[in-house]
Amino acid sequence: MKISDDTLGFINLIEEYAKGELRKKNDLEICIEIAASYSGQDEINKLIFEGKVLWNLFSKLKTVSKEEKGVELIQKEFEDSLVRFKDYLSIFYDKLEETDKSRFDDIYFQMTRGCVLNLTDLAHDLAKVKDLMILQKNKNK
């Protein structure tokens, strides 16, 4: 997929904000380019929001022990968020070119631990997008 200069500029801004720590930069580019190509602002915003939620839950799960009270609730919320995130991502998947579609299927849509980790990596990048959006909104107040 050809990525526009506008999308590349936006991704460079996010990468600078994330101090070069984007994990799924190419896939983030693709999702943003798809959203821009068909006025999918609502869909990308839902993906960004759910990515932030998923990343926050994943980060919390990494810090709690299995014996802590309430960890089951966090785990359940993480699983629910993962399902919603995959649903939102599938909107973009449906618009992919065949080569990207095959790759996204292998990376994100299998029932494997690796796919869950890939999804959380993409969620990390989307959380950075959301953080920057919040920062910009607060600057403009």
PDB file of N, CA and C in Angstrom, residues 1 18 24 29 38 40 42 47 49-50 53 55 57 64 66 77-78 80-81 86 93-94 102 104 113 130 132 141:
ATOM      1  N   MET A   1       0.843  -1.181   0.000  1.00  0.00           N
ATOM      2  CA  MET A   1       0.000   0.000   0.000  1.00  0.00           C
ATOM      3  C   MET A   1       0.889   1.245   0.000  1.00  0.00           C
ATOM      4  N   ALA A  18       7.048   9.442  20.663  1.00  0.00           N
ATOM      5  CA  ALA A  18       7.287   8.146  21.316  1.00  0.00           C
ATOM      6  C   ALA A  18       8.778   7.847  21.468  1.00  0.00           C
ATOM      7  N   LYS A  24       4.895  -1.155  15.965  1.00  0.00           N
ATOM      8  CA  LYS A  24       4.242  -1.624  14.732  1.00  0.00           C
ATOM      9  C   LYS A  24       3.998  -0.427  13.809  1.00  0.00           C
ATOM     10  N   GLU A  29       0.856   2.983  10.125  1.00  0.00           N
ATOM     11  CA  GLU A  29       0.777   3.774   8.886  1.00  0.00           C
ATOM     12  C   GLU A  29      -0.375   3.293   8.014  1.00  0.00           C
ATOM     13  N   TYR A  38     -10.829   6.909   3.129  1.00  0.00           N
ATOM     14  CA  TYR A  38     -12.284   6.804   2.973  1.00  0.00           C
ATOM     15  C   TYR A  38     -13.045   7.577   4.050  1.00  0.00           C
ATOM     16  N   GLY A  40     -12.573   7.649   7.286  1.00  0.00           N
ATOM     17  CA  GLY A  40     -12.856   6.737   8.387  1.00  0.00           C
ATOM     18  C   GLY A  40     -12.404   7.277   9.734  1.00  0.00           C
ATOM     19  N   ASP A  42     -14.126   8.174  12.343  1.00  0.00           N
ATOM     20  CA  ASP A  42     -14.803   7.529  13.467  1.00  0.00           C
ATOM     21  C   ASP A  42     -14.168   6.170  13.779  1.00  0.00           C
ATOM     22  N   LEU A  47     -10.491   2.749  17.142  1.00  0.00           N
ATOM     23  CA  LEU A  47      -9.314   1.890  17.233  1.00  0.00           C
ATOM     24  C   LEU A  47      -8.276   2.506  18.173  1.00  0.00           C
ATOM     25  N   PHE A  49      -8.820   4.702  20.634  1.00  0.00           N
ATOM     26  CA  PHE A  49      -9.336   4.660  22.005  1.00  0.00           C
ATOM     27  C   PHE A  49      -9.203   3.264  22.598  1.00  0.00           C
ATOM     28  N   GLU A  50      -9.635   2.260  21.846  1.00  0.00           N
ATOM     29  CA  GLU A  50      -9.564   0.893  22.369  1.00  0.00           C
ATOM     30  C   GLU A  50      -8.120   0.431  22.498  1.00  0.00           C
ATOM     31  N   VAL A  53      -7.008   1.732  25.818  1.00  0.00           N
ATOM     32  CA  VAL A  53      -7.595   0.908  26.887  1.00  0.00           C
ATOM     33  C   VAL A  53      -6.843  -0.414  26.995  1.00  0.00           C
ATOM     34  N   TRP A  55      -3.834  -1.237  25.971  1.00  0.00           N
ATOM     35  CA  TRP A  55      -2.458  -1.058  26.436  1.00  0.00           C
ATOM     36  C   TRP A  55      -2.425  -0.801  27.953  1.00  0.00           C
ATOM     37  N   LEU A  57      -4.604  -1.780  30.214  1.00  0.00           N
ATOM     38  CA  LEU A  57      -4.920  -3.036  30.905  1.00  0.00           C
ATOM     39  C   LEU A  57      -3.740  -4.005  30.847  1.00  0.00           C
ATOM     40  N   VAL A  64       0.821  -6.695  38.308  1.00  0.00           N
ATOM     41  CA  VAL A  64       0.126  -7.311  39.440  1.00  0.00           C
ATOM     42  C   VAL A  64       0.466  -8.793  39.533  1.00  0.00           C
ATOM     43  N   LYS A  66      -0.558 -12.743  40.503  1.00  0.00           N
ATOM     44  CA  LYS A  66      -1.758 -13.569  40.318  1.00  0.00           C
ATOM     45  C   LYS A  66      -2.563 -13.701  41.603  1.00  0.00           C
ATOM     46  N   GLU A  77     -11.405  -7.842  31.854  1.00  0.00           N
ATOM     47  CA  GLU A  77     -11.484  -6.586  31.102  1.00  0.00           C
ATOM     48  C   GLU A  77     -10.482  -6.578  29.945  1.00  0.00           C
ATOM     49  N   PHE A  78      -9.296  -7.111  30.190  1.00  0.00           N
ATOM     50  CA  PHE A  78      -8.283  -7.204  29.132  1.00  0.00           C
ATOM     51  C   PHE A  78      -8.806  -8.074  27.984  1.00  0.00           C
ATOM     52  N   ASP A  80     -11.926  -8.779  27.196  1.00  0.00           N
ATOM     53  CA  ASP A  80     -13.025  -8.075  26.520  1.00  0.00           C
ATOM     54  C   ASP A  80     -12.497  -6.966  25.614  1.00  0.00           C
ATOM     55  N   SER A  81     -11.519  -6.233  26.101  1.00  0.00           N
ATOM     56  CA  SER A  81     -10.917  -5.155  25.313  1.00  0.00           C
ATOM     57  C   SER A  81     -10.211  -5.721  24.082  1.00  0.00           C
ATOM     58  N   LYS A  86      -9.817  -6.196  18.283  1.00  0.00           N
ATOM     59  CA  LYS A  86      -9.761  -7.005  17.058  1.00  0.00           C
ATOM     60  C   LYS A  86     -10.950  -6.691  16.145  1.00  0.00           C
ATOM     61  N   TYR A  93      -8.875  -4.279   8.242  1.00  0.00           N
ATOM     62  CA  TYR A  93      -8.472  -5.516   7.572  1.00  0.00           C
ATOM     63  C   TYR A  93      -9.289  -5.721   6.297  1.00  0.00           C
ATOM     64  N   ASP A  94     -10.575  -5.453   6.363  1.00  0.00           N
ATOM     65  CA  ASP A  94     -11.464  -5.637   5.207  1.00  0.00           C
ATOM     66  C   ASP A  94     -11.101  -4.737   4.030  1.00  0.00           C
ATOM     67  N   SER A 102      -3.081 -10.848   4.050  1.00  0.00           N
ATOM     68  CA  SER A 102      -2.478 -12.113   4.451  1.00  0.00           C
ATOM     69  C   SER A 102      -1.549 -11.908   5.649  1.00  0.00           C
ATOM     70  N   PHE A 104      -1.602  -9.355   7.874  1.00  0.00           N
ATOM     71  CA  PHE A 104      -2.393  -8.989   9.050  1.00  0.00           C
ATOM     72  C   PHE A 104      -3.062 -10.231   9.643  1.00  0.00           C
ATOM     73  N   ARG A 113      -0.632 -16.886  21.277  1.00  0.00           N
ATOM     74  CA  ARG A 113      -0.052 -15.930  22.220  1.00  0.00           C
ATOM     75  C   ARG A 113       0.699 -14.845  21.448  1.00  0.00           C
ATOM     76  N   LYS A 130      -2.972   8.411  21.068  1.00  0.00           N
ATOM     77  CA  LYS A 130      -3.978   8.993  21.970  1.00  0.00           C
ATOM     78  C   LYS A 130      -3.320   9.958  22.953  1.00  0.00           C
ATOM     79  N   LEU A 132      -0.638  11.733  22.549  1.00  0.00           N
ATOM     80  CA  LEU A 132      -0.294  12.961  21.836  1.00  0.00           C
ATOM     81  C   LEU A 132      -1.546  13.790  21.538  1.00  0.00           C
ATOM     82  N   LYS A 141      -6.138  24.580  25.017  1.00  0.00           N
ATOM     83  CA  LYS A 141      -7.147  25.133  25.954  1.00  0.00           C
ATOM     84  C   LYS A 141      -6.716  26.484  26.458  1.00  0.00           C
TER      85      LYS A 141
END
